[in-house]
Amino acid sequence: MAYTNSPLVSYTKLSPNHSGQRTHSIDRITPHCVVGQLTAESICGCFTSPSREASCNYGIGKDGKIALCVEEKNRSWCSSSSANDQRAVTIECASDLNHPYAMTTAVYNSLVKLCTDICKRNGKKKLLWLGDKNKTLNYSPKSDEMVLTVHRWFANKSCPGDWLFSRLGDLASKVTAKLSGNTSANTGTLYRVQTGAFSKKANADAMEKKLKAKGFDTYMVQSGSLYKVQVGAYSVKANAEAMMKKVKAAGFDAFIATASGSAVSSSNTKSIDTLAKEVIRGD
C-alpha cells in the first residue's frame, strides 16, 4: 500500500522514535490527550529525543493546528501496544492538565477534520466507535471501516481522558457523516448509558468498581447533589441502546439519559494526579 500524510498538516518535525514501516494496514485511529495545553510545535518537541521512547503520528495544538511527528507509513510508539500502533494512526491532542482533560473547541474540530481525512485517504467510508474493549479488539473491520481505540485499553492510564472518551461516539458519527457527504446528521445530543445516580460518592465508586470488573469503561459525573455513573455517550441513540443491552445482560440496571454533568472520575485505578504525571513523563 502507498501511504500518504495528511494535507491538513501545517508543521512537521519528524521524531526518530518509531519502528519503521507498518506491518499491518491502517484500520484504526487512536486519539490521545497530551495532558497540557500545548502548541502543535511543542507536541512534536516532546518526541525529538530518542531517550523519550515515545511518539505519535500527529499532534493537534491547543489552537487546532495540526503537526506531523511520525509519517503515517511508520508505526509510532504511542499506545503501549505494538499490535495497536502497527495498525493505528495515533493522534496526541492538547488538553487540560487535570481531569477530565478537556480540549478546546478548536482541537476537537481539528480532530474531526483529521480523522475524516485519514479515513478518506485510506479508503474508509465509516469510522466506528464500538465502546467496548473486548468487542473492539476482536472485531475485524470491513475493508471500508476504520475503528477507534483508546490508550486506556492497553495500559493503566486514563488517556484519552473522560472529556474525549465521552465524545468518541460523537466523533465517529460526525466523521462518518462527513465521509458520506451528510453534514447535518448529528443533532448534537449525546445519549448516555447510566447505571445509577447516588447522593453518596462512595456508593457511586462501588458501582464503578463493579462495572469495571465486568470489563466496562466507566466515568462519573456530578449533577447537583447526585453522582451519576455512566458507560459511554453516543450521538446515535441506537448505539446507546446496544450498549445498554450489554450492561443489562451483565446484571446491571441501566437507562439512557441525555443530561450532562461535571466530570468527577473515571474507573481507572490510579489517581488522576498520578496518571497526569505519568503521561507527562511519557510512562
PDB file of C-alpha atoms in Angstrom:
ATOM      1  CA  MET A   1       0.000   0.000   0.000  1.00  0.00           C
ATOM      2  CA  ALA A   2       1.186   3.514  -0.832  1.00  0.00           C
ATOM      3  CA  TYR A   3       0.893   5.524   2.363  1.00  0.00           C
ATOM      4  CA  THR A   4       0.370   9.288   2.362  1.00  0.00           C
ATOM      5  CA  ASN A   5       0.317  12.013   5.007  1.00  0.00           C
ATOM      6  CA  SER A   6      -2.469  14.492   5.727  1.00  0.00           C
ATOM      7  CA  PRO A   7      -2.561  17.717   3.700  1.00  0.00           C
ATOM      8  CA  LEU A   8      -4.020  19.369   6.826  1.00  0.00           C
ATOM      9  CA  VAL A   9      -0.540  19.415   8.395  1.00  0.00           C
ATOM     10  CA  SER A  10       0.921  22.910   8.821  1.00  0.00           C
ATOM     11  CA  TYR A  11       4.032  21.975  10.818  1.00  0.00           C
ATOM     12  CA  THR A  12       6.371  18.992  10.543  1.00  0.00           C
ATOM     13  CA  LYS A  13       9.143  17.853  12.877  1.00  0.00           C
ATOM     14  CA  LEU A  14       9.744  14.165  12.476  1.00  0.00           C
ATOM     15  CA  SER A  15      10.562  12.064  15.517  1.00  0.00           C
ATOM     16  CA  PRO A  16      13.262   9.374  15.416  1.00  0.00           C
ATOM     17  CA  ASN A  17      11.083   7.291  17.707  1.00  0.00           C
ATOM     18  CA  HIS A  18       9.291   4.779  15.514  1.00  0.00           C
ATOM     19  CA  SER A  19       9.629   1.187  14.309  1.00  0.00           C
ATOM     20  CA  GLY A  20       9.815   1.795  10.586  1.00  0.00           C
ATOM     21  CA  GLN A  21       7.136   0.814   8.119  1.00  0.00           C
ATOM     22  CA  ARG A  22       3.971  -0.770   9.449  1.00  0.00           C
ATOM     23  CA  THR A  23       3.370  -4.495   9.264  1.00  0.00           C
ATOM     24  CA  HIS A  24      -0.433  -4.008   9.156  1.00  0.00           C
ATOM     25  CA  SER A  25      -2.616  -1.768   7.009  1.00  0.00           C
ATOM     26  CA  ILE A  26      -4.283   1.190   8.729  1.00  0.00           C
ATOM     27  CA  ASP A  27      -7.722   0.354  10.105  1.00  0.00           C
ATOM     28  CA  ARG A  28      -7.659   2.094  13.494  1.00  0.00           C
ATOM     29  CA  ILE A  29      -7.351   5.626  14.842  1.00  0.00           C
ATOM     30  CA  THR A  30      -6.231   6.165  18.436  1.00  0.00           C
ATOM     31  CA  PRO A  31      -6.672   9.713  19.791  1.00  0.00           C
ATOM     32  CA  HIS A  32      -4.782  10.619  22.980  1.00  0.00           C
ATOM     33  CA  CYS A  33      -4.763  13.520  25.449  1.00  0.00           C
ATOM     34  CA  VAL A  34      -1.324  15.098  25.719  1.00  0.00           C
ATOM     35  CA  VAL A  35      -2.066  16.483  29.236  1.00  0.00           C
ATOM     36  CA  GLY A  36      -1.141  20.099  28.632  1.00  0.00           C
ATOM     37  CA  GLN A  37      -2.472  22.960  26.535  1.00  0.00           C
ATOM     38  CA  LEU A  38       0.479  22.714  24.159  1.00  0.00           C
ATOM     39  CA  THR A  39       1.069  24.084  20.688  1.00  0.00           C
ATOM     40  CA  ALA A  40       1.477  21.736  17.741  1.00  0.00           C
ATOM     41  CA  GLU A  41       5.173  22.614  17.699  1.00  0.00           C
ATOM     42  CA  SER A  42       5.549  21.747  21.380  1.00  0.00           C
ATOM     43  CA  ILE A  43       3.824  18.390  20.907  1.00  0.00           C
ATOM     44  CA  CYS A  44       6.357  17.484  18.214  1.00  0.00           C
ATOM     45  CA  GLY A  45       9.111  18.755  20.501  1.00  0.00           C
ATOM     46  CA  CYS A  46       8.093  16.212  23.144  1.00  0.00           C
ATOM     47  CA  PHE A  47       9.236  13.402  20.865  1.00  0.00           C
ATOM     48  CA  THR A  48      12.513  14.645  19.378  1.00  0.00           C
ATOM     49  CA  SER A  49      14.778  12.891  21.891  1.00  0.00           C
ATOM     50  CA  PRO A  50      15.458   9.169  21.302  1.00  0.00           C
ATOM     51  CA  SER A  51      15.651   8.699  25.072  1.00  0.00           C
ATOM     52  CA  ARG A  52      11.957   9.591  25.354  1.00  0.00           C
ATOM     53  CA  GLU A  53      10.996   6.354  23.572  1.00  0.00           C
ATOM     54  CA  ALA A  54       7.580   7.748  22.680  1.00  0.00           C
ATOM     55  CA  SER A  55       5.972   9.429  19.683  1.00  0.00           C
ATOM     56  CA  CYS A  56       2.745   9.869  17.740  1.00  0.00           C
ATOM     57  CA  ASN A  57       1.781  10.226  14.098  1.00  0.00           C
ATOM     58  CA  TYR A  58       0.030  13.585  14.505  1.00  0.00           C
ATOM     59  CA  GLY A  59      -0.271  16.277  17.144  1.00  0.00           C
ATOM     60  CA  ILE A  60      -3.099  18.804  17.436  1.00  0.00           C
ATOM     61  CA  GLY A  61      -2.178  22.021  19.241  1.00  0.00           C
ATOM     62  CA  LYS A  62      -4.481  23.997  21.515  1.00  0.00           C
ATOM     63  CA  ASP A  63      -5.420  26.318  18.626  1.00  0.00           C
ATOM     64  CA  GLY A  64      -6.302  23.404  16.335  1.00  0.00           C
ATOM     65  CA  LYS A  65      -3.058  23.474  14.342  1.00  0.00           C
ATOM     66  CA  ILE A  66      -2.030  20.021  13.111  1.00  0.00           C
ATOM     67  CA  ALA A  67       1.557  18.746  13.165  1.00  0.00           C
ATOM     68  CA  LEU A  68       3.207  15.648  11.730  1.00  0.00           C
ATOM     69  CA  CYS A  69       5.525  13.800  14.122  1.00  0.00           C
ATOM     70  CA  VAL A  70       5.755  10.332  12.525  1.00  0.00           C
ATOM     71  CA  GLU A  71       4.746   9.644   8.934  1.00  0.00           C
ATOM     72  CA  GLU A  72       1.637   7.512   8.512  1.00  0.00           C
ATOM     73  CA  LYS A  73       3.651   4.802   6.801  1.00  0.00           C
ATOM     74  CA  ASN A  74       5.564   4.219  10.042  1.00  0.00           C
ATOM     75  CA  ARG A  75       4.486   2.718  13.359  1.00  0.00           C
ATOM     76  CA  SER A  76       4.630   5.279  16.166  1.00  0.00           C
ATOM     77  CA  TRP A  77       5.275   4.460  19.833  1.00  0.00           C
ATOM     78  CA  CYS A  78       2.119   5.804  21.411  1.00  0.00           C
ATOM     79  CA  SER A  79      -0.423   3.322  22.763  1.00  0.00           C
ATOM     80  CA  SER A  80       1.559   0.891  24.953  1.00  0.00           C
ATOM     81  CA  SER A  81       0.650  -1.764  22.379  1.00  0.00           C
ATOM     82  CA  SER A  82       2.748  -2.763  19.400  1.00  0.00           C
ATOM     83  CA  ALA A  83      -0.223  -4.555  17.850  1.00  0.00           C
ATOM     84  CA  ASN A  84      -2.392  -1.439  18.075  1.00  0.00           C
ATOM     85  CA  ASP A  85       0.257   1.010  16.890  1.00  0.00           C
ATOM     86  CA  GLN A  86       1.081  -1.172  13.874  1.00  0.00           C
ATOM     87  CA  ARG A  87      -2.444  -0.590  12.537  1.00  0.00           C
ATOM     88  CA  ALA A  88      -3.491   2.724  14.133  1.00  0.00           C
ATOM     89  CA  VAL A  89      -2.875   6.343  13.249  1.00  0.00           C
ATOM     90  CA  THR A  90      -2.118   7.889  16.636  1.00  0.00           C
ATOM     91  CA  ILE A  91      -3.022  11.482  17.468  1.00  0.00           C
ATOM     92  CA  GLU A  92      -1.916  13.474  20.526  1.00  0.00           C
ATOM     93  CA  CYS A  93      -4.384  16.265  21.335  1.00  0.00           C
ATOM     94  CA  ALA A  94      -3.690  19.270  23.560  1.00  0.00           C
ATOM     95  CA  SER A  95      -5.789  19.115  26.719  1.00  0.00           C
ATOM     96  CA  ASP A  96      -6.093  20.473  30.234  1.00  0.00           C
ATOM     97  CA  LEU A  97      -3.597  19.251  32.813  1.00  0.00           C
ATOM     98  CA  ASN A  98      -6.309  17.939  35.119  1.00  0.00           C
ATOM     99  CA  HIS A  99      -9.227  15.515  34.915  1.00  0.00           C
ATOM    100  CA  PRO A 100     -11.326  15.282  32.775  1.00  0.00           C
ATOM    101  CA  TYR A 101      -8.560  16.596  30.431  1.00  0.00           C
ATOM    102  CA  ALA A 102     -10.889  18.855  28.455  1.00  0.00           C
ATOM    103  CA  MET A 103      -9.918  20.035  24.982  1.00  0.00           C
ATOM    104  CA  THR A 104     -10.667  23.293  23.225  1.00  0.00           C
ATOM    105  CA  THR A 105     -13.315  23.504  20.539  1.00  0.00           C
ATOM    106  CA  ALA A 106     -10.537  24.171  18.028  1.00  0.00           C
ATOM    107  CA  VAL A 107      -8.784  20.907  18.976  1.00  0.00           C
ATOM    108  CA  TYR A 108     -11.964  18.866  18.735  1.00  0.00           C
ATOM    109  CA  ASN A 109     -12.942  20.383  15.387  1.00  0.00           C
ATOM    110  CA  SER A 110      -9.471  19.660  14.010  1.00  0.00           C
ATOM    111  CA  LEU A 111      -9.688  16.101  15.317  1.00  0.00           C
ATOM    112  CA  VAL A 112     -12.928  15.610  13.372  1.00  0.00           C
ATOM    113  CA  LYS A 113     -11.300  17.003  10.212  1.00  0.00           C
ATOM    114  CA  LEU A 114      -8.118  14.976  10.624  1.00  0.00           C
ATOM    115  CA  CYS A 115      -9.973  11.712  11.278  1.00  0.00           C
ATOM    116  CA  THR A 116     -12.136  12.367   8.219  1.00  0.00           C
ATOM    117  CA  ASP A 117      -9.050  12.966   6.102  1.00  0.00           C
ATOM    118  CA  ILE A 118      -7.291   9.849   7.438  1.00  0.00           C
ATOM    119  CA  CYS A 119     -10.335   7.744   6.598  1.00  0.00           C
ATOM    120  CA  LYS A 120     -10.655   9.198   3.097  1.00  0.00           C
ATOM    121  CA  ARG A 121      -7.020   8.686   2.168  1.00  0.00           C
ATOM    122  CA  ASN A 122      -7.106   5.116   3.459  1.00  0.00           C
ATOM    123  CA  GLY A 123     -10.278   4.215   1.567  1.00  0.00           C
ATOM    124  CA  LYS A 124     -12.623   4.120   4.561  1.00  0.00           C
ATOM    125  CA  LYS A 125     -16.277   5.158   4.471  1.00  0.00           C
ATOM    126  CA  LYS A 126     -17.118   4.657   8.159  1.00  0.00           C
ATOM    127  CA  LEU A 127     -15.478   5.425  11.486  1.00  0.00           C
ATOM    128  CA  LEU A 128     -16.737   3.096  14.223  1.00  0.00           C
ATOM    129  CA  TRP A 129     -16.796   3.529  17.984  1.00  0.00           C
ATOM    130  CA  LEU A 130     -17.883   0.207  19.481  1.00  0.00           C
ATOM    131  CA  GLY A 131     -17.413   1.432  23.050  1.00  0.00           C
ATOM    132  CA  ASP A 132     -16.238  -1.904  24.410  1.00  0.00           C
ATOM    133  CA  LYS A 133     -12.641  -3.111  24.671  1.00  0.00           C
ATOM    134  CA  ASN A 134     -13.165  -6.823  24.016  1.00  0.00           C
ATOM    135  CA  LYS A 135     -15.609  -6.292  21.186  1.00  0.00           C
ATOM    136  CA  THR A 136     -13.350  -3.765  19.504  1.00  0.00           C
ATOM    137  CA  LEU A 137     -10.114  -5.737  19.795  1.00  0.00           C
ATOM    138  CA  ASN A 138     -11.826  -8.880  18.492  1.00  0.00           C
ATOM    139  CA  TYR A 139     -13.567  -7.051  15.657  1.00  0.00           C
ATOM    140  CA  SER A 140     -12.296  -7.477  12.096  1.00  0.00           C
ATOM    141  CA  PRO A 141     -13.113  -4.232  10.267  1.00  0.00           C
ATOM    142  CA  LYS A 142     -14.552  -4.443   6.790  1.00  0.00           C
ATOM    143  CA  SER A 143     -12.408  -3.007   4.015  1.00  0.00           C
ATOM    144  CA  ASP A 144     -14.242   0.327   4.184  1.00  0.00           C
ATOM    145  CA  GLU A 145     -14.275   0.634   8.003  1.00  0.00           C
ATOM    146  CA  MET A 146     -11.970   2.411  10.444  1.00  0.00           C
ATOM    147  CA  VAL A 147     -12.218   1.694  14.184  1.00  0.00           C
ATOM    148  CA  LEU A 148     -11.482   3.940  17.172  1.00  0.00           C
ATOM    149  CA  THR A 149      -9.355   2.542  20.008  1.00  0.00           C
ATOM    150  CA  VAL A 150      -8.109   4.151  23.224  1.00  0.00           C
ATOM    151  CA  HIS A 151      -4.845   4.031  25.184  1.00  0.00           C
ATOM    152  CA  ARG A 152      -6.583   3.054  28.445  1.00  0.00           C
ATOM    153  CA  TRP A 153      -7.371  -0.340  26.922  1.00  0.00           C
ATOM    154  CA  PHE A 154      -3.670  -1.185  26.701  1.00  0.00           C
ATOM    155  CA  ALA A 155      -2.256   0.390  29.865  1.00  0.00           C
ATOM    156  CA  ASN A 156      -3.404   1.532  33.297  1.00  0.00           C
ATOM    157  CA  LYS A 157      -3.978   5.102  32.149  1.00  0.00           C
ATOM    158  CA  SER A 158      -6.934   7.460  31.853  1.00  0.00           C
ATOM    159  CA  CYS A 159      -5.961   8.511  28.297  1.00  0.00           C
ATOM    160  CA  PRO A 160      -7.652   9.985  26.280  1.00  0.00           C
ATOM    161  CA  GLY A 161      -9.335  11.481  29.356  1.00  0.00           C
ATOM    162  CA  ASP A 162     -13.021  11.330  30.162  1.00  0.00           C
ATOM    163  CA  TRP A 163     -13.779  14.551  28.260  1.00  0.00           C
ATOM    164  CA  LEU A 164     -12.818  12.994  24.928  1.00  0.00           C
ATOM    165  CA  PHE A 165     -13.765   9.429  25.865  1.00  0.00           C
ATOM    166  CA  SER A 166     -17.358  10.531  26.404  1.00  0.00           C
ATOM    167  CA  ARG A 167     -17.367  12.136  22.939  1.00  0.00           C
ATOM    168  CA  LEU A 168     -15.947   9.288  20.867  1.00  0.00           C
ATOM    169  CA  GLY A 169     -19.411   8.231  19.744  1.00  0.00           C
ATOM    170  CA  ASP A 170     -19.996  11.787  18.597  1.00  0.00           C
ATOM    171  CA  LEU A 171     -16.608  11.850  16.853  1.00  0.00           C
ATOM    172  CA  ALA A 172     -17.358   8.635  14.955  1.00  0.00           C
ATOM    173  CA  SER A 173     -20.796   9.889  13.961  1.00  0.00           C
ATOM    174  CA  LYS A 174     -19.535  13.244  12.703  1.00  0.00           C
ATOM    175  CA  VAL A 175     -16.687  11.715  10.721  1.00  0.00           C
ATOM    176  CA  THR A 176     -18.952   9.084   9.150  1.00  0.00           C
ATOM    177  CA  ALA A 177     -21.467  11.778   8.245  1.00  0.00           C
ATOM    178  CA  LYS A 178     -18.759  13.836   6.547  1.00  0.00           C
ATOM    179  CA  LEU A 179     -17.491  10.774   4.682  1.00  0.00           C
ATOM    180  CA  SER A 180     -20.997  10.190   3.335  1.00  0.00           C
ATOM    181  CA  GLY A 181     -21.464  13.854   2.473  1.00  0.00           C
ATOM    182  CA  ASN A 182     -24.137  14.320   5.151  1.00  0.00           C
ATOM    183  CA  THR A 183     -23.072  17.211   7.365  1.00  0.00           C
ATOM    184  CA  SER A 184     -26.395  17.555   9.204  1.00  0.00           C
ATOM    185  CA  ALA A 185     -26.776  14.009  10.527  1.00  0.00           C
ATOM    186  CA  ASN A 186     -25.737  14.885  14.071  1.00  0.00           C
ATOM    187  CA  THR A 187     -28.187  16.746  16.283  1.00  0.00           C
ATOM    188  CA  GLY A 188     -25.629  17.451  18.985  1.00  0.00           C
ATOM    189  CA  THR A 189     -27.478  15.334  21.576  1.00  0.00           C
ATOM    190  CA  LEU A 190     -25.425  12.754  23.440  1.00  0.00           C
ATOM    191  CA  TYR A 191     -27.216   9.628  24.683  1.00  0.00           C
ATOM    192  CA  ARG A 192     -25.599   8.389  27.886  1.00  0.00           C
ATOM    193  CA  VAL A 193     -25.943   4.874  29.290  1.00  0.00           C
ATOM    194  CA  GLN A 194     -26.470   5.462  33.012  1.00  0.00           C
ATOM    195  CA  THR A 195     -26.311   2.750  35.643  1.00  0.00           C
ATOM    196  CA  GLY A 196     -27.114   4.743  38.736  1.00  0.00           C
ATOM    197  CA  ALA A 197     -27.320   8.114  40.483  1.00  0.00           C
ATOM    198  CA  PHE A 198     -26.135   8.325  44.086  1.00  0.00           C
ATOM    199  CA  SER A 199     -26.175  11.009  46.749  1.00  0.00           C
ATOM    200  CA  LYS A 200     -23.047   9.446  48.308  1.00  0.00           C
ATOM    201  CA  LYS A 201     -19.919   9.307  46.189  1.00  0.00           C
ATOM    202  CA  ALA A 202     -18.781   6.104  47.926  1.00  0.00           C
ATOM    203  CA  ASN A 203     -21.813   4.296  46.520  1.00  0.00           C
ATOM    204  CA  ALA A 204     -21.040   5.602  43.038  1.00  0.00           C
ATOM    205  CA  ASP A 205     -17.435   4.469  43.445  1.00  0.00           C
ATOM    206  CA  ALA A 206     -18.670   0.985  44.353  1.00  0.00           C
ATOM    207  CA  MET A 207     -20.838   0.842  41.245  1.00  0.00           C
ATOM    208  CA  GLU A 208     -17.902   1.920  39.062  1.00  0.00           C
ATOM    209  CA  LYS A 209     -15.782  -0.849  40.577  1.00  0.00           C
ATOM    210  CA  LYS A 210     -18.411  -3.499  39.788  1.00  0.00           C
ATOM    211  CA  LEU A 211     -18.776  -2.290  36.187  1.00  0.00           C
ATOM    212  CA  LYS A 212     -15.013  -2.207  35.716  1.00  0.00           C
ATOM    213  CA  ALA A 213     -14.797  -5.804  36.956  1.00  0.00           C
ATOM    214  CA  LYS A 214     -17.182  -6.763  34.156  1.00  0.00           C
ATOM    215  CA  GLY A 215     -14.986  -5.072  31.540  1.00  0.00           C
ATOM    216  CA  PHE A 216     -16.884  -1.799  31.086  1.00  0.00           C
ATOM    217  CA  ASP A 217     -15.114   1.545  30.801  1.00  0.00           C
ATOM    218  CA  THR A 218     -16.993   3.986  33.019  1.00  0.00           C
ATOM    219  CA  TYR A 219     -16.971   7.599  34.057  1.00  0.00           C
ATOM    220  CA  MET A 220     -18.722   9.568  36.759  1.00  0.00           C
ATOM    221  CA  VAL A 221     -20.366  12.977  36.503  1.00  0.00           C
ATOM    222  CA  GLN A 222     -21.861  15.167  39.197  1.00  0.00           C
ATOM    223  CA  SER A 223     -25.196  16.850  38.575  1.00  0.00           C
ATOM    224  CA  GLY A 224     -26.486  18.835  41.522  1.00  0.00           C
ATOM    225  CA  SER A 225     -26.149  16.624  44.600  1.00  0.00           C
ATOM    226  CA  LEU A 226     -26.046  13.360  42.618  1.00  0.00           C
ATOM    227  CA  TYR A 227     -23.063  11.323  41.409  1.00  0.00           C
ATOM    228  CA  LYS A 228     -24.052   9.593  38.184  1.00  0.00           C
ATOM    229  CA  VAL A 229     -22.219   6.540  36.863  1.00  0.00           C
ATOM    230  CA  GLN A 230     -22.310   6.161  33.090  1.00  0.00           C
ATOM    231  CA  VAL A 231     -20.973   3.793  30.438  1.00  0.00           C
ATOM    232  CA  GLY A 232     -20.416   5.673  27.196  1.00  0.00           C
ATOM    233  CA  ALA A 233     -22.039   8.614  25.472  1.00  0.00           C
ATOM    234  CA  TYR A 234     -23.286   8.317  21.899  1.00  0.00           C
ATOM    235  CA  SER A 235     -24.607  10.730  19.298  1.00  0.00           C
ATOM    236  CA  VAL A 236     -26.610   7.878  17.743  1.00  0.00           C
ATOM    237  CA  LYS A 237     -29.319   6.594  20.066  1.00  0.00           C
ATOM    238  CA  ALA A 238     -29.220   3.092  18.590  1.00  0.00           C
ATOM    239  CA  ASN A 239     -25.592   2.744  19.662  1.00  0.00           C
ATOM    240  CA  ALA A 240     -26.507   3.756  23.205  1.00  0.00           C
ATOM    241  CA  GLU A 241     -29.347   1.240  23.210  1.00  0.00           C
ATOM    242  CA  ALA A 242     -26.946  -1.510  22.096  1.00  0.00           C
ATOM    243  CA  MET A 243     -24.588  -0.694  24.958  1.00  0.00           C
ATOM    244  CA  MET A 244     -27.497  -0.553  27.405  1.00  0.00           C
ATOM    245  CA  LYS A 245     -28.433  -4.104  26.412  1.00  0.00           C
ATOM    246  CA  LYS A 246     -24.886  -5.277  27.146  1.00  0.00           C
ATOM    247  CA  VAL A 247     -24.892  -3.575  30.530  1.00  0.00           C
ATOM    248  CA  LYS A 248     -28.234  -5.120  31.431  1.00  0.00           C
ATOM    249  CA  ALA A 249     -27.079  -8.538  30.224  1.00  0.00           C
ATOM    250  CA  ALA A 250     -24.170  -8.225  32.658  1.00  0.00           C
ATOM    251  CA  GLY A 251     -26.667  -7.873  35.506  1.00  0.00           C
ATOM    252  CA  PHE A 252     -26.898  -4.101  35.955  1.00  0.00           C
ATOM    253  CA  ASP A 253     -29.867  -1.775  35.798  1.00  0.00           C
ATOM    254  CA  ALA A 254     -29.393   0.851  33.095  1.00  0.00           C
ATOM    255  CA  PHE A 255     -31.260   3.515  31.204  1.00  0.00           C
ATOM    256  CA  ILE A 256     -30.489   6.179  28.627  1.00  0.00           C
ATOM    257  CA  ALA A 257     -30.096   9.776  29.762  1.00  0.00           C
ATOM    258  CA  THR A 258     -29.244  12.933  27.856  1.00  0.00           C
ATOM    259  CA  ALA A 259     -28.422  15.245  30.759  1.00  0.00           C
ATOM    260  CA  SER A 260     -24.774  16.127  31.198  1.00  0.00           C
ATOM    261  CA  GLY A 261     -22.825  16.952  34.341  1.00  0.00           C
ATOM    262  CA  SER A 262     -19.377  17.859  35.623  1.00  0.00           C
ATOM    263  CA  ALA A 263     -16.857  15.026  35.277  1.00  0.00           C
ATOM    264  CA  VAL A 264     -15.741  13.594  38.619  1.00  0.00           C
ATOM    265  CA  SER A 265     -13.665  10.476  37.921  1.00  0.00           C
ATOM    266  CA  SER A 266     -13.024   7.530  35.636  1.00  0.00           C
ATOM    267  CA  SER A 267     -12.937   3.856  36.583  1.00  0.00           C
ATOM    268  CA  ASN A 268      -9.142   3.842  36.298  1.00  0.00           C
ATOM    269  CA  THR A 269      -7.481   2.520  39.441  1.00  0.00           C
ATOM    270  CA  LYS A 270      -4.775   5.193  39.722  1.00  0.00           C
ATOM    271  CA  SER A 271      -5.416   8.705  40.938  1.00  0.00           C
ATOM    272  CA  ILE A 272      -5.929  11.428  38.360  1.00  0.00           C
ATOM    273  CA  ASP A 273      -2.821  13.308  39.566  1.00  0.00           C
ATOM    274  CA  THR A 274      -0.690  10.170  39.289  1.00  0.00           C
ATOM    275  CA  LEU A 275      -1.954   9.456  35.786  1.00  0.00           C
ATOM    276  CA  ALA A 276      -1.314  13.014  34.650  1.00  0.00           C
ATOM    277  CA  LYS A 277       2.259  12.884  35.921  1.00  0.00           C
ATOM    278  CA  GLU A 278       2.837   9.553  34.180  1.00  0.00           C
ATOM    279  CA  VAL A 279       1.550  10.865  30.860  1.00  0.00           C
ATOM    280  CA  ILE A 280       3.707  13.983  31.119  1.00  0.00           C
ATOM    281  CA  ARG A 281       6.747  11.767  31.808  1.00  0.00           C
ATOM    282  CA  GLY A 282       5.838   9.534  28.895  1.00  0.00           C
ATOM    283  CA  ASP A 283       5.456   6.427  31.042  1.00  0.00           C
TER     284      ASP A 283
END
